[in-house]
mmCIF file of C-alpha atoms and ligand atoms in Angstrom:
data_model
loop_
_atom_site.group_PDB
_atom_site.id
_atom_site.type_symbol
_atom_site.label_atom_id
_atom_site.label_comp_id
_atom_site.label_asym_id
_atom_site.label_seq_id
_atom_site.Cartn_x
_atom_site.Cartn_y
_atom_site.Cartn_z
ATOM 1 C CA MET A 10 1.188 71.612 85.420
ATOM 2 C CA PHE A 11 1.612 68.019 86.492
ATOM 3 C CA ASP A 12 -2.020 67.792 87.592
ATOM 4 C CA GLN A 13 -3.221 69.229 84.343
ATOM 5 C CA ALA A 14 -1.052 66.881 82.309
ATOM 6 C CA GLN A 15 -2.227 63.929 84.368
ATOM 7 C CA ARG A 16 -5.868 64.889 83.832
ATOM 8 C CA LEU A 17 -5.318 65.220 80.116
ATOM 9 C CA ARG A 18 -3.571 61.879 79.927
ATOM 10 C CA GLU A 19 -6.474 60.246 81.710
ATOM 11 C CA MET A 20 -8.889 62.044 79.422
ATOM 12 C CA VAL A 21 -7.249 60.737 76.280
ATOM 13 C CA GLY A 22 -6.677 57.289 77.726
ATOM 14 C CA GLY A 23 -2.924 57.701 77.735
ATOM 15 C CA SER A 24 -2.418 56.797 81.367
ATOM 16 C CA GLN A 25 -3.361 53.199 80.797
ATOM 17 C CA ALA A 26 -0.574 50.686 80.511
ATOM 18 C CA THR A 27 -0.356 50.383 76.779
ATOM 19 C CA SER A 28 1.749 48.338 74.473
ATOM 20 C CA LEU A 29 3.648 49.703 71.516
ATOM 21 C CA ALA A 30 4.050 46.278 69.999
ATOM 22 C CA ILE A 31 3.414 46.157 66.264
ATOM 23 C CA VAL A 32 1.088 43.260 65.594
ATOM 24 C CA PRO A 33 -0.968 42.050 62.608
ATOM 25 C CA PRO A 34 -4.297 43.885 62.284
ATOM 26 C CA PRO A 35 -7.397 42.145 63.647
ATOM 27 C CA PRO A 36 -9.904 40.726 61.148
ATOM 28 C CA ALA A 37 -12.090 43.492 59.718
ATOM 29 C CA PRO A 38 -15.438 42.530 61.337
ATOM 30 C CA LEU A 39 -13.977 43.007 64.819
ATOM 31 C CA ALA A 40 -12.953 46.592 64.130
ATOM 32 C CA LYS A 41 -15.630 48.772 65.739
ATOM 33 C CA HIS A 42 -13.944 52.080 65.113
ATOM 34 C CA ALA A 43 -12.038 53.457 62.182
ATOM 35 C CA ARG A 44 -8.290 53.457 62.669
ATOM 36 C CA THR A 45 -7.341 57.094 63.322
ATOM 37 C CA ILE A 46 -3.949 58.438 62.279
ATOM 38 C CA ALA A 47 -2.762 62.051 62.591
ATOM 39 C CA VAL A 48 0.026 63.272 60.321
ATOM 40 C CA THR A 49 2.222 65.862 61.941
ATOM 41 C CA SER A 50 5.740 67.269 61.783
ATOM 42 C CA GLY A 51 6.822 70.288 63.768
ATOM 43 C CA LYS A 52 8.497 72.259 61.012
ATOM 44 C CA GLY A 53 6.272 73.290 58.104
ATOM 45 C CA GLY A 54 6.785 72.433 54.462
ATOM 46 C CA VAL A 55 8.206 68.949 55.032
ATOM 47 C CA GLY A 56 5.598 67.193 52.881
ATOM 48 C CA LYS A 57 2.746 66.241 55.266
ATOM 49 C CA THR A 58 -0.055 67.259 52.919
ATOM 50 C CA ASN A 59 1.448 65.536 49.902
ATOM 51 C CA ILE A 60 2.170 62.379 51.842
ATOM 52 C CA VAL A 61 -1.223 62.098 53.514
ATOM 53 C CA THR A 62 -3.174 62.842 50.332
ATOM 54 C CA ASN A 63 -1.288 60.333 48.227
ATOM 55 C CA LEU A 64 -1.330 57.784 51.050
ATOM 56 C CA ALA A 65 -5.114 58.136 51.248
ATOM 57 C CA ILE A 66 -5.333 57.405 47.531
ATOM 58 C CA ALA A 67 -2.988 54.390 47.816
ATOM 59 C CA LEU A 68 -5.168 53.005 50.627
ATOM 60 C CA GLY A 69 -8.343 53.783 48.672
ATOM 61 C CA ARG A 70 -6.997 51.816 45.725
ATOM 62 C CA ARG A 71 -6.585 48.846 48.012
ATOM 63 C CA GLY A 72 -10.265 48.948 48.775
ATOM 64 C CA LYS A 73 -10.043 50.750 52.094
ATOM 65 C CA LYS A 74 -12.644 53.337 52.938
ATOM 66 C CA VAL A 75 -10.624 56.412 53.805
ATOM 67 C CA LEU A 76 -11.679 59.699 55.346
ATOM 68 C CA LEU A 77 -9.172 62.503 55.060
ATOM 69 C CA VAL A 78 -9.610 65.299 57.588
ATOM 70 C CA ASP A 79 -7.942 68.471 56.362
ATOM 71 C CA ALA A 80 -7.050 70.367 59.520
ATOM 72 C CA ASP A 81 -4.347 72.434 57.822
ATOM 73 C CA LEU A 82 -5.095 76.066 57.138
ATOM 74 C CA SER A 83 -2.107 76.698 54.860
ATOM 75 C CA LEU A 84 -2.562 77.539 51.198
ATOM 76 C CA ALA A 85 -1.221 74.290 49.758
ATOM 77 C CA ASN A 86 -3.740 72.086 51.513
ATOM 78 C CA VAL A 87 -5.472 68.845 50.556
ATOM 79 C CA ASP A 88 -8.064 70.417 48.260
ATOM 80 C CA VAL A 89 -5.331 72.198 46.321
ATOM 81 C CA VAL A 90 -3.347 68.985 45.863
ATOM 82 C CA LEU A 91 -6.507 67.252 44.620
ATOM 83 C CA GLY A 92 -7.825 70.192 42.596
ATOM 84 C CA LEU A 93 -11.022 70.445 44.676
ATOM 85 C CA GLN A 94 -12.886 73.589 45.637
ATOM 86 C CA PRO A 95 -14.710 73.305 48.945
ATOM 87 C CA ARG A 96 -17.553 75.769 49.498
ATOM 88 C CA PHE A 97 -18.187 74.840 53.086
ATOM 89 C CA ASN A 98 -16.125 73.632 55.979
ATOM 90 C CA LEU A 99 -16.376 72.340 59.513
ATOM 91 C CA SER A 100 -17.177 75.779 60.904
ATOM 92 C CA HIS A 101 -20.520 75.647 59.005
ATOM 93 C CA VAL A 102 -21.336 72.362 60.750
ATOM 94 C CA ILE A 103 -20.381 73.792 64.106
ATOM 95 C CA SER A 104 -22.589 76.846 63.584
ATOM 96 C CA GLY A 105 -25.442 74.532 62.590
ATOM 97 C CA GLU A 106 -25.723 75.940 59.031
ATOM 98 C CA LYS A 107 -24.770 72.611 57.433
ATOM 99 C CA ARG A 108 -24.908 68.947 58.271
ATOM 100 C CA LEU A 109 -21.615 67.076 58.288
ATOM 101 C CA ARG A 110 -22.491 65.147 55.146
ATOM 102 C CA GLU A 111 -23.104 68.383 53.248
ATOM 103 C CA ILE A 112 -19.539 69.598 53.610
ATOM 104 C CA VAL A 113 -17.829 66.335 52.685
ATOM 105 C CA LEU A 114 -15.909 66.324 49.411
ATOM 106 C CA GLU A 115 -15.360 63.329 47.180
ATOM 107 C CA GLY A 116 -11.818 62.567 46.063
ATOM 108 C CA PRO A 117 -10.358 59.842 43.861
ATOM 109 C CA HIS A 118 -10.943 56.178 44.767
ATOM 110 C CA SER A 119 -13.914 57.014 46.943
ATOM 111 C CA ILE A 120 -11.851 58.846 49.519
ATOM 112 C CA ARG A 121 -13.842 61.470 51.369
ATOM 113 C CA ILE A 122 -12.454 64.769 52.582
ATOM 114 C CA ILE A 123 -13.641 66.978 55.440
ATOM 115 C CA PRO A 124 -12.347 70.568 55.200
ATOM 116 C CA ALA A 125 -11.780 71.082 58.904
ATOM 117 C CA ALA A 126 -9.122 73.772 59.126
ATOM 118 C CA SER A 127 -11.663 76.390 60.193
ATOM 119 C CA GLY A 128 -13.702 75.285 63.125
ATOM 120 C CA ILE A 129 -11.514 73.340 65.523
ATOM 121 C CA GLN A 130 -10.885 76.263 67.864
ATOM 122 C CA GLU A 131 -14.576 77.176 67.811
ATOM 123 C CA MET A 132 -15.284 73.814 69.405
ATOM 124 C CA ALA A 133 -13.818 75.164 72.627
ATOM 125 C CA ASN A 134 -16.775 77.522 73.108
ATOM 126 C CA LEU A 135 -19.692 75.287 72.189
ATOM 127 C CA ARG A 136 -22.665 74.626 74.408
ATOM 128 C CA ASP A 137 -22.951 71.079 75.755
ATOM 129 C CA GLU A 138 -25.979 70.240 73.598
ATOM 130 C CA ASP A 139 -24.163 71.389 70.433
ATOM 131 C CA ILE A 140 -21.203 69.237 71.367
ATOM 132 C CA LYS A 141 -23.491 66.238 71.785
ATOM 133 C CA ARG A 142 -25.038 66.885 68.387
ATOM 134 C CA LEU A 143 -21.629 67.188 66.767
ATOM 135 C CA ILE A 144 -20.166 64.092 68.387
ATOM 136 C CA SER A 145 -23.144 61.939 67.494
ATOM 137 C CA GLU A 146 -23.125 63.209 63.911
ATOM 138 C CA PHE A 147 -19.438 62.364 63.642
ATOM 139 C CA ALA A 148 -19.841 58.989 65.337
ATOM 140 C CA GLU A 149 -22.478 57.906 62.832
ATOM 141 C CA PHE A 150 -20.386 59.144 59.908
ATOM 142 C CA ASP A 151 -17.026 57.769 61.108
ATOM 143 C CA ARG A 152 -18.421 54.237 61.299
ATOM 144 C CA GLU A 153 -18.462 54.139 57.494
ATOM 145 C CA PHE A 154 -14.665 54.292 57.288
ATOM 146 C CA ASP A 155 -11.760 51.918 57.794
ATOM 147 C CA LEU A 156 -9.223 54.682 58.251
ATOM 148 C CA ILE A 157 -9.361 58.342 59.221
ATOM 149 C CA LEU A 158 -6.222 60.264 58.270
ATOM 150 C CA ILE A 159 -5.755 63.784 59.589
ATOM 151 C CA ASP A 160 -3.523 66.348 57.939
ATOM 152 C CA THR A 161 -2.449 68.868 60.559
ATOM 153 C CA ALA A 162 -0.929 72.329 60.312
ATOM 154 C CA ALA A 163 2.708 73.240 60.832
ATOM 155 C CA GLY A 164 3.909 74.129 64.326
ATOM 156 C CA ILE A 165 2.973 72.960 67.790
ATOM 157 C CA SER A 166 -0.484 74.427 68.392
ATOM 158 C CA GLU A 167 -3.369 73.253 70.508
ATOM 159 C CA SER A 168 -5.265 72.098 67.429
ATOM 160 C CA VAL A 169 -2.326 70.028 66.140
ATOM 161 C CA LEU A 170 -1.670 68.481 69.535
ATOM 162 C CA SER A 171 -5.341 67.707 70.047
ATOM 163 C CA PHE A 172 -5.398 65.577 66.882
ATOM 164 C CA ALA A 173 -2.014 63.976 67.580
ATOM 165 C CA VAL A 174 -3.058 62.956 71.072
ATOM 166 C CA ALA A 175 -6.662 62.018 70.228
ATOM 167 C CA SER A 176 -5.685 59.754 67.301
ATOM 168 C CA GLN A 177 -4.754 56.143 67.840
ATOM 169 C CA GLU A 178 -1.478 56.625 65.979
ATOM 170 C CA VAL A 179 0.732 59.416 64.711
ATOM 171 C CA LEU A 180 2.715 59.660 61.499
ATOM 172 C CA LEU A 181 5.573 62.015 62.262
ATOM 173 C CA VAL A 182 7.152 63.490 59.127
ATOM 174 C CA THR A 183 10.666 64.870 58.982
ATOM 175 C CA THR A 184 13.244 65.552 56.324
ATOM 176 C CA PRO A 185 16.944 64.711 56.810
ATOM 177 C CA GLU A 186 17.676 68.375 57.610
ATOM 178 C CA PRO A 187 18.582 69.186 61.225
ATOM 179 C CA THR A 188 16.055 72.066 61.401
ATOM 180 C CA SER A 189 13.367 69.603 60.470
ATOM 181 C CA TYR A 190 14.275 66.718 62.786
ATOM 182 C CA VAL A 191 14.894 69.021 65.724
ATOM 183 C CA ASP A 192 11.352 70.376 65.299
ATOM 184 C CA ALA A 193 9.981 66.852 64.813
ATOM 185 C CA TYR A 194 11.666 65.880 68.073
ATOM 186 C CA GLN A 195 10.007 68.860 69.824
ATOM 187 C CA MET A 196 6.672 67.696 68.484
ATOM 188 C CA LEU A 197 7.326 64.185 69.761
ATOM 189 C CA LYS A 198 8.252 65.616 73.143
ATOM 190 C CA ASN A 199 4.905 67.401 73.329
ATOM 191 C CA ILE A 200 2.949 64.345 72.210
ATOM 192 C CA HIS A 201 4.828 62.267 74.773
ATOM 193 C CA PHE A 202 3.965 64.781 77.489
ATOM 194 C CA TYR A 203 0.233 64.201 77.029
ATOM 195 C CA SER A 204 0.315 60.617 75.859
ATOM 196 C CA PRO A 205 3.540 58.850 76.885
ATOM 197 C CA THR A 206 2.673 55.618 75.102
ATOM 198 C CA GLN A 207 1.304 57.105 71.883
ATOM 199 C CA PRO A 208 2.443 54.923 68.951
ATOM 200 C CA VAL A 209 4.451 57.131 66.598
ATOM 201 C CA HIS A 210 5.514 56.084 63.094
ATOM 202 C CA LEU A 211 8.330 58.090 61.548
ATOM 203 C CA ILE A 212 8.477 59.004 57.854
ATOM 204 C CA VAL A 213 11.608 60.547 56.403
ATOM 205 C CA ASN A 214 10.618 62.619 53.381
ATOM 206 C CA MET A 215 12.777 64.262 50.719
ATOM 207 C CA ALA A 216 15.696 61.957 51.466
ATOM 208 C CA ALA A 217 18.420 61.667 48.828
ATOM 209 C CA ASN A 218 18.089 57.881 49.038
ATOM 210 C CA GLN A 219 16.926 55.079 51.344
ATOM 211 C CA SER A 220 20.141 55.045 53.301
ATOM 212 C CA GLU A 221 19.846 58.739 54.183
ATOM 213 C CA GLY A 222 16.312 57.929 55.381
ATOM 214 C CA GLU A 223 17.641 55.112 57.583
ATOM 215 C CA GLN A 224 20.349 57.357 59.042
ATOM 216 C CA THR A 225 17.899 60.137 59.903
ATOM 217 C CA ALA A 226 15.459 57.672 61.432
ATOM 218 C CA SER A 227 18.059 55.913 63.562
ATOM 219 C CA PHE A 228 19.396 59.253 64.814
ATOM 220 C CA MET A 229 15.902 60.393 65.792
ATOM 221 C CA ASN A 230 15.108 57.078 67.373
ATOM 222 C CA GLU A 231 18.235 57.271 69.460
ATOM 223 C CA MET A 232 17.285 60.735 70.748
ATOM 224 C CA ALA A 233 13.713 59.656 71.432
ATOM 225 C CA ASN A 234 14.797 56.531 73.290
ATOM 226 C CA ARG A 235 17.506 58.220 75.292
ATOM 227 C CA PHE A 236 15.684 61.360 76.374
ATOM 228 C CA LEU A 237 12.031 60.347 76.328
ATOM 229 C CA GLN A 238 12.104 56.559 76.449
ATOM 230 C CA HIS A 239 9.712 56.752 73.523
ATOM 231 C CA SER A 240 10.381 54.377 70.617
ATOM 232 C CA LEU A 241 9.708 55.455 67.077
ATOM 233 C CA ASN A 242 8.712 53.043 64.360
ATOM 234 C CA HIS A 243 10.471 54.045 61.121
ATOM 235 C CA ILE A 244 7.686 53.139 58.726
ATOM 236 C CA GLY A 245 9.136 54.518 55.521
ATOM 237 C CA THR A 246 11.259 56.870 53.495
ATOM 238 C CA VAL A 247 10.036 58.952 50.573
ATOM 239 C CA VAL A 248 12.876 60.249 48.434
ATOM 240 C CA ARG A 249 13.130 63.712 46.922
ATOM 241 C CA ASP A 250 11.448 63.503 43.541
ATOM 242 C CA PRO A 251 10.824 66.324 41.007
ATOM 243 C CA ASP A 252 7.504 64.648 40.123
ATOM 244 C CA VAL A 253 6.085 65.899 43.422
ATOM 245 C CA PRO A 254 6.278 69.674 42.785
ATOM 246 C CA ALA A 255 5.454 69.051 39.117
ATOM 247 C CA SER A 256 2.198 67.295 40.015
ATOM 248 C CA ILE A 257 1.237 70.004 42.518
ATOM 249 C CA ARG A 258 1.434 72.534 39.703
ATOM 250 C CA LEU A 259 -1.093 70.382 37.829
ATOM 251 C CA GLN A 260 -3.191 69.981 41.002
ATOM 252 C CA ARG A 261 -3.033 66.237 40.530
ATOM 253 C CA PRO A 262 -1.728 63.707 43.075
ATOM 254 C CA PHE A 263 1.717 62.370 42.095
ATOM 255 C CA LEU A 264 0.529 58.815 42.716
ATOM 256 C CA GLU A 265 -1.709 59.212 39.676
ATOM 257 C CA GLU A 266 0.478 61.541 37.655
ATOM 258 C CA SER A 267 3.738 59.590 38.032
ATOM 259 C CA PRO A 268 2.694 56.221 39.434
ATOM 260 C CA HIS A 269 6.060 54.578 38.808
ATOM 261 C CA GLY A 270 8.256 57.414 40.062
ATOM 262 C CA PRO A 271 10.352 57.092 43.225
ATOM 263 C CA ALA A 272 8.018 59.153 45.444
ATOM 264 C CA ALA A 273 4.991 57.099 44.338
ATOM 265 C CA ARG A 274 6.890 53.882 45.102
ATOM 266 C CA GLY A 275 7.679 55.229 48.580
ATOM 267 C CA ILE A 276 3.985 55.901 49.201
ATOM 268 C CA GLN A 277 2.985 52.429 47.981
ATOM 269 C CA GLN A 278 5.472 50.871 50.342
ATOM 270 C CA LEU A 279 4.223 53.065 53.159
ATOM 271 C CA SER A 280 0.622 52.012 52.557
ATOM 272 C CA THR A 281 1.622 48.334 52.567
ATOM 273 C CA ARG A 282 3.494 48.686 55.841
ATOM 274 C CA LEU A 283 0.704 50.665 57.431
ATOM 275 C CA LEU A 284 -1.826 47.976 56.602
ATOM 276 C CA ASN A 285 0.492 45.207 57.780
ATOM 277 C CA GLN A 286 1.140 46.881 61.101
ATOM 278 C CA THR A 287 -1.201 48.178 63.644
ATOM 279 C CA SER A 288 -0.389 49.542 67.056
ATOM 280 C CA ASN A 289 -1.685 47.374 69.807
ATOM 281 C CA ARG A 290 -3.045 49.981 72.206
ATOM 282 C CA GLU A 291 -4.752 48.173 75.011
ATOM 283 C CA GLU A 292 -7.420 50.397 76.478
ATOM 284 C CA GLY A 293 -7.532 48.595 79.800
ATOM 285 C CA GLY A 294 -10.968 47.183 78.996
ATOM 286 C CA GLN A 295 -12.504 50.645 78.687
ATOM 287 C CA PRO A 296 -14.459 51.456 75.540
ATOM 288 C CA GLU A 297 -12.453 53.844 73.407
ATOM 289 C CA LYS A 298 -13.787 57.392 73.117
ATOM 290 C CA SER A 299 -14.236 58.709 69.609
ATOM 291 C CA LEU A 300 -11.610 60.865 67.941
ATOM 292 C CA TRP A 301 -13.862 63.911 67.974
ATOM 293 C CA SER A 302 -14.916 63.676 71.572
ATOM 294 C CA LYS A 303 -11.238 63.555 72.548
ATOM 295 C CA VAL A 304 -10.383 66.502 70.291
ATOM 296 C CA ILE A 305 -13.236 68.570 71.718
ATOM 297 C CA GLN A 306 -12.255 67.735 75.289
ATOM 298 C CA PHE A 307 -8.684 68.710 74.555
ATOM 299 C CA VAL A 308 -9.511 72.112 73.081
ATOM 300 C CA ARG A 309 -12.196 72.807 75.710
ATOM 301 C CA LYS A 310 -9.711 72.302 78.493
ATOM 302 C CA GLY A 311 -7.693 75.051 76.826
ATOM 303 C CA ALA A 312 -4.919 72.589 77.373
ATOM 304 C CA VAL A 313 -1.691 73.502 76.315
ATOM 305 C CA ALA A 314 1.070 73.312 78.824
ATOM 306 C CA HIS A 315 3.939 72.678 76.464
ATOM 307 C CA ALA A 316 6.673 70.244 77.263
ATOM 308 C CA GLY A 317 9.285 72.943 76.610
HETATM 309 N N1 ATP B 419 9.284 63.829 48.174
HETATM 310 C C1 ATP B 419 9.325 65.080 47.717
HETATM 311 N N2 ATP B 419 10.165 65.427 46.703
HETATM 312 C C2 ATP B 419 10.223 66.700 46.249
HETATM 313 N N3 ATP B 419 9.479 67.711 46.720
HETATM 314 C C3 ATP B 419 8.615 67.433 47.745
HETATM 315 C C4 ATP B 419 8.484 66.115 48.290
HETATM 316 N N4 ATP B 419 7.555 66.155 49.283
HETATM 317 C C5 ATP B 419 7.111 67.424 49.342
HETATM 318 N N5 ATP B 419 7.749 68.194 48.425
HETATM 319 C C6 ATP B 419 7.557 69.646 48.201
HETATM 320 O O1 ATP B 419 7.609 70.304 49.454
HETATM 321 C C7 ATP B 419 6.647 71.338 49.508
HETATM 322 C C8 ATP B 419 5.862 71.236 50.783
HETATM 323 O O2 ATP B 419 5.026 70.084 50.744
HETATM 324 P P1 ATP B 419 3.685 70.016 51.574
HETATM 325 O O3 ATP B 419 2.807 71.170 51.289
HETATM 326 O O4 ATP B 419 3.104 68.655 51.391
HETATM 327 O O5 ATP B 419 4.293 70.161 53.040
HETATM 328 P P2 ATP B 419 3.520 70.361 54.411
HETATM 329 O O6 ATP B 419 4.347 69.706 55.464
HETATM 330 O O7 ATP B 419 2.122 69.914 54.302
HETATM 331 O O8 ATP B 419 3.567 71.941 54.570
HETATM 332 P P3 ATP B 419 2.741 72.831 55.651
HETATM 333 O O9 ATP B 419 3.452 72.590 56.955
HETATM 334 O O10 ATP B 419 2.908 74.241 55.166
HETATM 335 O O11 ATP B 419 1.356 72.349 55.663
HETATM 336 C C9 ATP B 419 5.798 71.233 48.254
HETATM 337 O O12 ATP B 419 6.150 72.287 47.403
HETATM 338 C C10 ATP B 419 6.173 69.918 47.640
HETATM 339 O O13 ATP B 419 6.249 69.979 46.264
HETATM 340 MG MG1 MG B 420 0.331 70.958 54.668
#
C-alpha cells in the first residue's frame, strides 16, 4: 500500500516539498493555468452544491471567468439549482458522440457548466489515443478560464478523491454537527494520504452564527494538526438561512434571489477571501499537469487504498 500511495503522490505532484503559505495571487498575465478548486465534504447534504454554485456566480460577477464542473450525480445538482436542463454530459464526449464545447451549459454571469457526473469512471477504460484526444480538448478549453470549481458527490469514492487530489486546492465543507465534521475529517485524512501538502480551505455551513463557525473550525483544525499535521485554512462560515431552501424551490441561486440575506453575505465574503488568498504550491520547477490528466491517471490506476 505504501508503494502505491507513494506512486500516486508522485503522479499528482504531492511528493514535492510544497508550501501551504497563503500569499497574494500573482498578476493575471503570469497565470498559465486556471486555478482549480474541488469542493468536497464527506457527509452528504451539507451544502456543497449550493455553496459552489453561488460562489461561482459571486466570482463571475467580479469579472472572473468561471467553469463549474458538476461531478455530483445526486438529484439536487448544479443544473437543478440553476434551473438548467442538460441534454448531454461528459460521457457523450468520452464516447466521441459530442465535442466538449457541445455539452457545456451557460449559467448566469457567463459561468460555464460541464455536466460531468456520468463519465468519470468510464475514463478508467479508455484507449490511450482517446485519452490524448480528451486531455488536449480539455487543455484548450480550460485555458479560457480563471477558475475551475468542481462540485463533487457525497462520500469518499475514487471519483471524489481523484478531483480532490488533482485540484490545486480543496474547499472542505462541514456543518457544526459532529456527524458532519467527523466525516469531513475522514475525507481530509484520505486527501492527506495521497497528497500530504494539499492546501485545504474549510467552510462551515449552516452555522447558527459566526462564532459557532469559528468553534467548529478551530476544533477541526486542532484534530487535523494533532493527528495529521495538516493545517486547515478556515476561509469562511455560511450561516443557516431559510432563503437557501426557498430559492432551491424556485430553482434560482440564493445570491440572486436574496442578495442581502445572511447566506448571500457569507458567499460574498468567501469569494473575496478566495480571491485574496492563493495557495503557494511550489511544483519544484516541474510544469504542472492539467487537472484532467491527473484525474484520468488517478482513476486509471484504480487507486483507492483508503486511509482508514
Ligand atoms: N446555509 C444554509 N441554510 C439553510 N439550508 C441550507 C444551507 N445550505 C444548504 N442548505 C440546505 O441543505 C440541503 C443540501 O444542500 P446541497 O444539496 O447543496 O448539499 P450537498 O452537500 O451538495 O448534498 P449532496 O452531498 O447530496 O450532493 C438543501 O436542501 C439546502 O437547501
Ligand atoms: Mg451536491
